[in-house]
PDB file of C-alpha atoms in Angstrom:
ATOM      1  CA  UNK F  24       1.665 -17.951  10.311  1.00  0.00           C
ATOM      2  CA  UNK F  25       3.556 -16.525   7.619  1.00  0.00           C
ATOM      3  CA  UNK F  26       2.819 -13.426   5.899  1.00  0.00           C
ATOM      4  CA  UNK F  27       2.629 -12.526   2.332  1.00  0.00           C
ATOM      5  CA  UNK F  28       6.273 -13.467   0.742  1.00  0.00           C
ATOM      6  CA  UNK F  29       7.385 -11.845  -2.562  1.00  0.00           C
ATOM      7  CA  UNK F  30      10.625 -12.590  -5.276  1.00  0.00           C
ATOM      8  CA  UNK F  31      12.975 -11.803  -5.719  1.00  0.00           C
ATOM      9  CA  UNK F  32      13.513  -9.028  -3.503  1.00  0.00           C
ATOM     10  CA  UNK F  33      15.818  -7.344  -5.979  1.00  0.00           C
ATOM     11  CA  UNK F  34      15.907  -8.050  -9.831  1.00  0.00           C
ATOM     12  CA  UNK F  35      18.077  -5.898 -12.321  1.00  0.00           C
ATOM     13  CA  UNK F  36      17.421  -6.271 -16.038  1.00  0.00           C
ATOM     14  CA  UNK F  37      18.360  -4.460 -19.044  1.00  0.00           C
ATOM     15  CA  UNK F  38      16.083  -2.449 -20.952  1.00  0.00           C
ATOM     16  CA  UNK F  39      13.938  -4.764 -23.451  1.00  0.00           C
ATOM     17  CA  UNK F  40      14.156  -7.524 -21.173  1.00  0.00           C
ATOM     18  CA  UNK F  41      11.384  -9.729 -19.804  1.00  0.00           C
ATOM     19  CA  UNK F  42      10.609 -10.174 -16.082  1.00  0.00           C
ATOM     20  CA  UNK F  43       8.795 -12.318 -13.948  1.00  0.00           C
ATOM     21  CA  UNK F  44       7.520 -11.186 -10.598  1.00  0.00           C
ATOM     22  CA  UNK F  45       6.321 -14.042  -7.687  1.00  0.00           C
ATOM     23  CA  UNK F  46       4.046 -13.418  -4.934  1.00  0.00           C
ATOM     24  CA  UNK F  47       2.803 -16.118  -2.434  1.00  0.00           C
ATOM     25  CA  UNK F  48      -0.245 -14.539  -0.349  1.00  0.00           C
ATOM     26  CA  UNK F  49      -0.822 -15.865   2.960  1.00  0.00           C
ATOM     27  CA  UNK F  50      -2.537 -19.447   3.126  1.00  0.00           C
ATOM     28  CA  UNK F  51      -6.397 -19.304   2.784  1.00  0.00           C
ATOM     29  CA  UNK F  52      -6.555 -15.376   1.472  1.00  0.00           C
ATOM     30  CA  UNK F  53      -8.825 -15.330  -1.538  1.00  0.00           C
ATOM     31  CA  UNK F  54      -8.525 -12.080  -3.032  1.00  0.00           C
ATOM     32  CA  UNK F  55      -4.537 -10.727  -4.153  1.00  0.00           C
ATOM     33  CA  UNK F  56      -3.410  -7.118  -5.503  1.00  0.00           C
ATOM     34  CA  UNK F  57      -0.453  -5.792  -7.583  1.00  0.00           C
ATOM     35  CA  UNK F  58       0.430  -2.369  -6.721  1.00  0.00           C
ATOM     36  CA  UNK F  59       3.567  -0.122  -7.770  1.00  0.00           C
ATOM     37  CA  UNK F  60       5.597   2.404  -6.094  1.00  0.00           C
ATOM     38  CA  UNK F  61       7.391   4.386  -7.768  1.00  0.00           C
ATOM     39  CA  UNK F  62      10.282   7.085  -6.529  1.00  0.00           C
ATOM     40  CA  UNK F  63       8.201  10.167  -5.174  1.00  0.00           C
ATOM     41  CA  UNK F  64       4.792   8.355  -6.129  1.00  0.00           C
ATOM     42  CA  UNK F  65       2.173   6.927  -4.108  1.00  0.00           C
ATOM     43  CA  UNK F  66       1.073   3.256  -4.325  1.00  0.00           C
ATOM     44  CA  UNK F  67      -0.928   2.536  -7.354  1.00  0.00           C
ATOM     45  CA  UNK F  68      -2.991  -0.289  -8.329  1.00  0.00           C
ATOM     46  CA  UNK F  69      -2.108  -2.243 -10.746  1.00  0.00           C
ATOM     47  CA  UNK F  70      -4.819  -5.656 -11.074  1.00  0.00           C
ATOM     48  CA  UNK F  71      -7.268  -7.481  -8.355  1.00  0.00           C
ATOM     49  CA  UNK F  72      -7.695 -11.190  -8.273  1.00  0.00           C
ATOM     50  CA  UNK F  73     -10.372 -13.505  -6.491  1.00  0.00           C
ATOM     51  CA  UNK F  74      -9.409 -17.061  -6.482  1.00  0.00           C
ATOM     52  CA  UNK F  75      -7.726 -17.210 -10.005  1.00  0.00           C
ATOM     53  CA  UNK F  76     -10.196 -14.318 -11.612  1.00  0.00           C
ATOM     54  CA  UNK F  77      -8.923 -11.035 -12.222  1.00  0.00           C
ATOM     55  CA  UNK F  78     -12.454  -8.531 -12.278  1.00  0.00           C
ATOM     56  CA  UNK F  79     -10.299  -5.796 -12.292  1.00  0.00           C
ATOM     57  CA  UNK F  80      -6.813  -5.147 -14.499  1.00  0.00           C
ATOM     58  CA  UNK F  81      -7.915  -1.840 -15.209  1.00  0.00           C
ATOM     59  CA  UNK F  82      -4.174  -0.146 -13.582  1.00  0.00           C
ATOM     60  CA  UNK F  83      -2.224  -2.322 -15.737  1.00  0.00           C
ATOM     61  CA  UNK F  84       0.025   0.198 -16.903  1.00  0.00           C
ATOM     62  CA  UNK F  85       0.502  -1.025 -21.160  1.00  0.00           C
ATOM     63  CA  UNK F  86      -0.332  -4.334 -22.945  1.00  0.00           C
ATOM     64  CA  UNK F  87       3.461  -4.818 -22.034  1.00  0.00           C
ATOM     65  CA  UNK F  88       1.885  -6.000 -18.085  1.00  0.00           C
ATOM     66  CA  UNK F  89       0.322  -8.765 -17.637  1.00  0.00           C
ATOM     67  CA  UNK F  90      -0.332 -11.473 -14.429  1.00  0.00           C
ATOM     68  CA  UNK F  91      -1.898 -14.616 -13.480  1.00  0.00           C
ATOM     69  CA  UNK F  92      -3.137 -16.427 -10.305  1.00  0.00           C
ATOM     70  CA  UNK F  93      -2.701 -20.368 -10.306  1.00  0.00           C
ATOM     71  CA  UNK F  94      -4.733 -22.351  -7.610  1.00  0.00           C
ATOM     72  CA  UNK F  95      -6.326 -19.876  -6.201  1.00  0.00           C
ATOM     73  CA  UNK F  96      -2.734 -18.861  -4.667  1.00  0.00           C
ATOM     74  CA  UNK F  97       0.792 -17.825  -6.183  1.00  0.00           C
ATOM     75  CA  UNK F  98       0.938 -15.249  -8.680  1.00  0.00           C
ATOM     76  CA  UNK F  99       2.928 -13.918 -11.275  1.00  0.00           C
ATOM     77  CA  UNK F 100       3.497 -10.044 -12.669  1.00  0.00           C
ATOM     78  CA  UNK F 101       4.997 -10.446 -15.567  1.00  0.00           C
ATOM     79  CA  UNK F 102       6.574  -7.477 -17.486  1.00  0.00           C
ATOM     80  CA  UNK F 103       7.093  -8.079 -20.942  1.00  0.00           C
ATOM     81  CA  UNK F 104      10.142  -5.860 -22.860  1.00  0.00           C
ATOM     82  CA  UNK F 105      11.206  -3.676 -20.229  1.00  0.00           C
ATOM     83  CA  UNK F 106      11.382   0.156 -20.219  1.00  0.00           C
ATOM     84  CA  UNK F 107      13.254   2.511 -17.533  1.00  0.00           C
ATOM     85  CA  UNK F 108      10.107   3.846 -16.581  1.00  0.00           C
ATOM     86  CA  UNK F 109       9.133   0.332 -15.135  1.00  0.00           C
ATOM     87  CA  UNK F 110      11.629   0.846 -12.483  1.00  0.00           C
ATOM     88  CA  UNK F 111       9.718   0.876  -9.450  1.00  0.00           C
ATOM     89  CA  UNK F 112       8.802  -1.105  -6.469  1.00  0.00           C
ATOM     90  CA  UNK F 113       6.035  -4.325  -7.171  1.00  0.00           C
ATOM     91  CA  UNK F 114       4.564  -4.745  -3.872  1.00  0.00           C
ATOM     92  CA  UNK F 115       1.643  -7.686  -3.934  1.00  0.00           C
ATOM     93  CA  UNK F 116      -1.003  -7.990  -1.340  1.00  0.00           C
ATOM     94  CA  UNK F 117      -3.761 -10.477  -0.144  1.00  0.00           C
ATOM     95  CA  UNK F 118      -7.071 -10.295   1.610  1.00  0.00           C
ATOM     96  CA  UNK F 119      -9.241 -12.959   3.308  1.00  0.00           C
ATOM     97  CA  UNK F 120     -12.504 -11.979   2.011  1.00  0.00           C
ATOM     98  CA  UNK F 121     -14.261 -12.245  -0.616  1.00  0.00           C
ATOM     99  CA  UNK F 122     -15.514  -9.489  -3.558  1.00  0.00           C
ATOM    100  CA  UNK F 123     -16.750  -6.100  -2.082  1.00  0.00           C
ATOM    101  CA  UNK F 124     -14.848  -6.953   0.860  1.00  0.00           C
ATOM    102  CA  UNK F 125     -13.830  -4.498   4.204  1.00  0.00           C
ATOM    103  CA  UNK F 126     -11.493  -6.414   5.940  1.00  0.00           C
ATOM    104  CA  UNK F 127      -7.536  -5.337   5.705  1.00  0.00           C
ATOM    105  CA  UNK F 128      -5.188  -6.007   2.764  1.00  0.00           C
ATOM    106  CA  UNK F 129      -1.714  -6.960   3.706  1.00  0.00           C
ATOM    107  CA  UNK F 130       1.335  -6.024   2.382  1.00  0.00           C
ATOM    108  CA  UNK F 131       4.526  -8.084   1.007  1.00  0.00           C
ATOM    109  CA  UNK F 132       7.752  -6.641   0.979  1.00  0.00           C
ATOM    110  CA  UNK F 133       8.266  -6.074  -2.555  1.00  0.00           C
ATOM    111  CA  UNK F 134      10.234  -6.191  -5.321  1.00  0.00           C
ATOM    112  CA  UNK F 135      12.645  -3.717  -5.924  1.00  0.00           C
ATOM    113  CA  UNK F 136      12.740  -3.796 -10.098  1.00  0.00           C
ATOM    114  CA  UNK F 137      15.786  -1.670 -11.912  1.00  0.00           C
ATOM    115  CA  UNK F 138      15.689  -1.387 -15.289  1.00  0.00           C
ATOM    116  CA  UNK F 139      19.195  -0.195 -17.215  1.00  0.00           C
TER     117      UNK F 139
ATOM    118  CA  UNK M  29     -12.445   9.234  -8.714  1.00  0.00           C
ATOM    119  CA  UNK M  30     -11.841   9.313  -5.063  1.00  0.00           C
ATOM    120  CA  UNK M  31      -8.689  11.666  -3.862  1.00  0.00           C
ATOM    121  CA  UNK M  32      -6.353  11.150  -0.666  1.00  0.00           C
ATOM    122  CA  UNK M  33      -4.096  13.867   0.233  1.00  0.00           C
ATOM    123  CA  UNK M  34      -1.623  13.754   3.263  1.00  0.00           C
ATOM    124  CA  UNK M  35      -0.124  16.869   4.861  1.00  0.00           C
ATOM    125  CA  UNK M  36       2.299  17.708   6.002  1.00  0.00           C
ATOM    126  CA  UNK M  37       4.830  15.089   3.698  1.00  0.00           C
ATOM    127  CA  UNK M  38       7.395  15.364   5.939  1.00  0.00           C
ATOM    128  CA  UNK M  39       7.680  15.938   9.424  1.00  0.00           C
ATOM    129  CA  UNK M  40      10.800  16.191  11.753  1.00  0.00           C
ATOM    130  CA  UNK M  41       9.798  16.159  16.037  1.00  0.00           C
ATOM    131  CA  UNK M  42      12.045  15.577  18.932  1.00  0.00           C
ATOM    132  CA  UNK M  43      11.421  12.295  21.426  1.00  0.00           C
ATOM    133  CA  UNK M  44       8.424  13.390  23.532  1.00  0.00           C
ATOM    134  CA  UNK M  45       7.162  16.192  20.886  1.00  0.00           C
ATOM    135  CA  UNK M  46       3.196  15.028  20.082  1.00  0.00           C
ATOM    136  CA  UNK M  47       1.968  15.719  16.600  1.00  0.00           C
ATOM    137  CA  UNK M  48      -0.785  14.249  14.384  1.00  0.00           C
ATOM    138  CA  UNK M  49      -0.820  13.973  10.650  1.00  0.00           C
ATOM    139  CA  UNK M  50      -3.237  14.345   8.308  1.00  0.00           C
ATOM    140  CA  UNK M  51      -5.176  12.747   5.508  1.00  0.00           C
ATOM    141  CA  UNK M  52      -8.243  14.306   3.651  1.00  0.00           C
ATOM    142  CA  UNK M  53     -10.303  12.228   1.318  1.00  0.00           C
ATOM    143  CA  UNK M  54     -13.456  12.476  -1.167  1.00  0.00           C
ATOM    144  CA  UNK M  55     -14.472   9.534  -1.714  1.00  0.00           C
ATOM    145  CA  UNK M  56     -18.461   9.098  -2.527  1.00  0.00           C
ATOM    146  CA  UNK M  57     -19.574   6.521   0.117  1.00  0.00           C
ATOM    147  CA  UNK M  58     -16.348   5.551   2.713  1.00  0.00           C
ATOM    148  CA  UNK M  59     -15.999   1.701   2.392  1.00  0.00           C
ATOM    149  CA  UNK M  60     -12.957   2.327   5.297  1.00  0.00           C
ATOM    150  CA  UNK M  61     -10.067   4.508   5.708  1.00  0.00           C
ATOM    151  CA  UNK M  62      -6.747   2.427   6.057  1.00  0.00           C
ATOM    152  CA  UNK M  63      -3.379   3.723   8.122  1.00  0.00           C
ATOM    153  CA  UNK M  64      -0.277   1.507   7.109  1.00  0.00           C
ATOM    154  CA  UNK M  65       3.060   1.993   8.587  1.00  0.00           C
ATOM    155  CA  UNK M  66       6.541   1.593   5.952  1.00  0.00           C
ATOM    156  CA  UNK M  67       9.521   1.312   7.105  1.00  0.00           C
ATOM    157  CA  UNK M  68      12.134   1.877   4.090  1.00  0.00           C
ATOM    158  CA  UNK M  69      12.938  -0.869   2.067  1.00  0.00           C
ATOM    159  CA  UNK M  70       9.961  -2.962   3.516  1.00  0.00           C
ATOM    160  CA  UNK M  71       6.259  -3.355   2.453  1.00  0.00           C
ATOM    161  CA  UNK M  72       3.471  -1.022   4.417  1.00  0.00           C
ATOM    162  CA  UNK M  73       2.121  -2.452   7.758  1.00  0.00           C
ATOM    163  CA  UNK M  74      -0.981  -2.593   8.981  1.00  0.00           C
ATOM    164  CA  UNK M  75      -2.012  -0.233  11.469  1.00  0.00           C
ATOM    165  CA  UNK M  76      -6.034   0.622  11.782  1.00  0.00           C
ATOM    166  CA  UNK M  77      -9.035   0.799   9.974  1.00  0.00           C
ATOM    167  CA  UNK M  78     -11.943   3.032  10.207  1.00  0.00           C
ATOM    168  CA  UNK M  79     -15.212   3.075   8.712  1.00  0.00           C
ATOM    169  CA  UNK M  80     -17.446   5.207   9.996  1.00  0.00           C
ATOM    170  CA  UNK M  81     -17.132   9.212  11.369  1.00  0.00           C
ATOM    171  CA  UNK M  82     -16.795   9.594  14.937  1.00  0.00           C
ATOM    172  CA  UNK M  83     -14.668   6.243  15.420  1.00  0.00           C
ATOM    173  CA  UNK M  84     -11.302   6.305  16.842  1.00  0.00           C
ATOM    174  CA  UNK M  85      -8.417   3.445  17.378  1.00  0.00           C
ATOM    175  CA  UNK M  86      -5.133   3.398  19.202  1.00  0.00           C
ATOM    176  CA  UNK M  87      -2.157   1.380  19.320  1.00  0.00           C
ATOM    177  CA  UNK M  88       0.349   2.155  21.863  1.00  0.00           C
ATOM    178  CA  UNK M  89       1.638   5.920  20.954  1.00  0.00           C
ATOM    179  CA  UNK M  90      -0.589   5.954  18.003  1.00  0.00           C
ATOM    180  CA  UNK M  91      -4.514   7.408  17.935  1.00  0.00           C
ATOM    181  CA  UNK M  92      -6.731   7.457  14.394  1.00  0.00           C
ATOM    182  CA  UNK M  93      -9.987   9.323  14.556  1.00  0.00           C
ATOM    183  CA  UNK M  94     -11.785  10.049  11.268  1.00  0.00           C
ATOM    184  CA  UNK M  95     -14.603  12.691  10.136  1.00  0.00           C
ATOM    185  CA  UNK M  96     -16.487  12.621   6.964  1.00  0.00           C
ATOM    186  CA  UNK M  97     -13.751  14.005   5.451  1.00  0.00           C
ATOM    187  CA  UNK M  98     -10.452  13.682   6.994  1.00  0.00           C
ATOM    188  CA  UNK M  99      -8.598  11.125   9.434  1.00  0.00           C
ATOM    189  CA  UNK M 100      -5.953  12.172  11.945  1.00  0.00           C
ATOM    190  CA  UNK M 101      -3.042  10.336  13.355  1.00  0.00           C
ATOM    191  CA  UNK M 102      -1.630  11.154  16.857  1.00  0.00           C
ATOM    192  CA  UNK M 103       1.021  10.609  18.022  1.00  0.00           C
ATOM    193  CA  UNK M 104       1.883  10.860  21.934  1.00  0.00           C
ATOM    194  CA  UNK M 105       5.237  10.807  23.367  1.00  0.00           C
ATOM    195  CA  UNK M 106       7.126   9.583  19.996  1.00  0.00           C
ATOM    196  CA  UNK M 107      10.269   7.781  20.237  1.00  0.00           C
ATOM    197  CA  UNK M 108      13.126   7.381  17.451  1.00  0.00           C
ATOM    198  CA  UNK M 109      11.644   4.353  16.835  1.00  0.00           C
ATOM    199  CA  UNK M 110       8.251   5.817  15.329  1.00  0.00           C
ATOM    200  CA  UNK M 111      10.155   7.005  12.378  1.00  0.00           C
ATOM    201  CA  UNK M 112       8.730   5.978   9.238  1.00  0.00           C
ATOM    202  CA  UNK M 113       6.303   7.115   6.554  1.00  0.00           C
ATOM    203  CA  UNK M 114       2.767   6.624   7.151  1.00  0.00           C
ATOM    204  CA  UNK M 115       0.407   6.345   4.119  1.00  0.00           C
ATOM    205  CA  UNK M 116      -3.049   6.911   4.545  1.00  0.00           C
ATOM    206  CA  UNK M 117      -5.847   4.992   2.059  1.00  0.00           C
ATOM    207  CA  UNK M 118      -9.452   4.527   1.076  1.00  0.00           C
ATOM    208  CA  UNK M 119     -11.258   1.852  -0.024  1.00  0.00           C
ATOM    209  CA  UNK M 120     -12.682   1.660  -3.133  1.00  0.00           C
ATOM    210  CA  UNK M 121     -15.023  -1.120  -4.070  1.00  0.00           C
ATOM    211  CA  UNK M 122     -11.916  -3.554  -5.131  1.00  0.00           C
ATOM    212  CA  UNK M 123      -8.438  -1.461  -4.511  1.00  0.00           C
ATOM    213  CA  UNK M 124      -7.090   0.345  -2.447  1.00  0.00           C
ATOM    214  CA  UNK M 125      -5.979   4.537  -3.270  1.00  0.00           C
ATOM    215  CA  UNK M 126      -3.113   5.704  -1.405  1.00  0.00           C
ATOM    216  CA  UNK M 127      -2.055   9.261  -0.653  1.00  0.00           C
ATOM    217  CA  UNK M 128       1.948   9.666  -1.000  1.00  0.00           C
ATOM    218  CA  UNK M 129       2.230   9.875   2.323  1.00  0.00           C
ATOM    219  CA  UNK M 130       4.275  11.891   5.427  1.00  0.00           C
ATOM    220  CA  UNK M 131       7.585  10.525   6.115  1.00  0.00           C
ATOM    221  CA  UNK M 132       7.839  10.984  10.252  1.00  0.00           C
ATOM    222  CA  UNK M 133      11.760  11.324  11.772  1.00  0.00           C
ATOM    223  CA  UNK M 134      11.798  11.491  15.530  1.00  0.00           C
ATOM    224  CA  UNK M 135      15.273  12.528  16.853  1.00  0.00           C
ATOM    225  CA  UNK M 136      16.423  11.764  20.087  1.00  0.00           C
TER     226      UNK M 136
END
């Protein structure tokens, strides 16, 4: 079946800009994350949905970040007047289970996000 | 809030040279330990998880073993192909927290 599928892969904007941010998790996964990688940085978290709840935004980064989930499937980061220091890699995530969850999180292949 | 540290972040072997990484954790409680593979340009894959001290996995070339406070990855016999940086993370309750990982080359 097919994995978790992000875009775009690339998206260049220019400093004050919005952006919007897709992920499609893999069919039947309830629970979706937002992480960011950054040059030199480790993943960070960024917001945790089940189904179309998020329990947890608490990474969101400013007021500036904000997503949804729609159908208990695709979702959208969207970045709201851009800053340099968003430049970074969006990498979304889905897991079968539900809350409290062991079982493995896996990865899309991100979005590569430069901000001018 | 729970800590992941790698070491060493970068590592350079020659084909056939065995080496293990490291990851050392605090984490109150270990939900699971995670080992993802990335490849540049691509998101991390999935390689093992752990959960409890004392457990081990393998995968081809690749052995994780995990204590109560630190997971090792060996690898045996690496090829050129192995190259990549492996991120180690831990579970907490709803996220995962990664450490920044070692970035492996394998010449030939």
């Amino acid at each position: 079946g097919a994995g978790v599928s992000q875009s775009p892969s690339n998206k260049v904007t220019e400093k004050g800009k919005d952006v919007e941010l897709r992920c499609d998790p893999i069919s039947g996964h309830t629970a979706l994350y937002w992480y960011r990688q950054s040059l030199g940085q480790g993943l960070e978290f960024l917001i945790y949905f089940q189904g179309n709840s998020a329990p947890d935004k608490s990474g969101l980064p400013s007021d500036r970040f904000s997503a949804e989930r729609t159908g208990g499937s695709v979702s959208t980061l969207t970045i709201q007047r851009t800053q340099q220091e968003d430049s970074a890699v969006y990498l979304c995530a889905s897991r079968f289970g539900g809350r409290g969850g062991r079982d493995t999180q896996y990865f899309g292949p991100g979005t590569r996000l430069t901000v001018l | 809030e729970d800590q992941v540290t790698q070491s060493p972040e970068a590592l350079r072997l020659q084909e056939g040279e065995s080496s293990s990484l490291n990851c050392s954790y605090t984490v109150s409680g270990l939900r699971g330990l995670f080992w993802y593979r990335q490849d540049p340009g691509k998101g991390p894959e999935f390689l093992f998880t752990l959960y409890s001290a004392g457990e081990e996995k393998e995968k081809e070339r690749l052995k994780a073993t995990l204590t109560k406070k630190e997971s090792f990855l060996h690898i045996t016999a690496p090829k050129p192909e192995d190259s990549a940086t492996y991120l180690c993370a831990v579970q907490e309750p709803e996220r995962l927290v990664f450490g920044k990982g070692t970035k492996l080359t394998v010449n030939p």
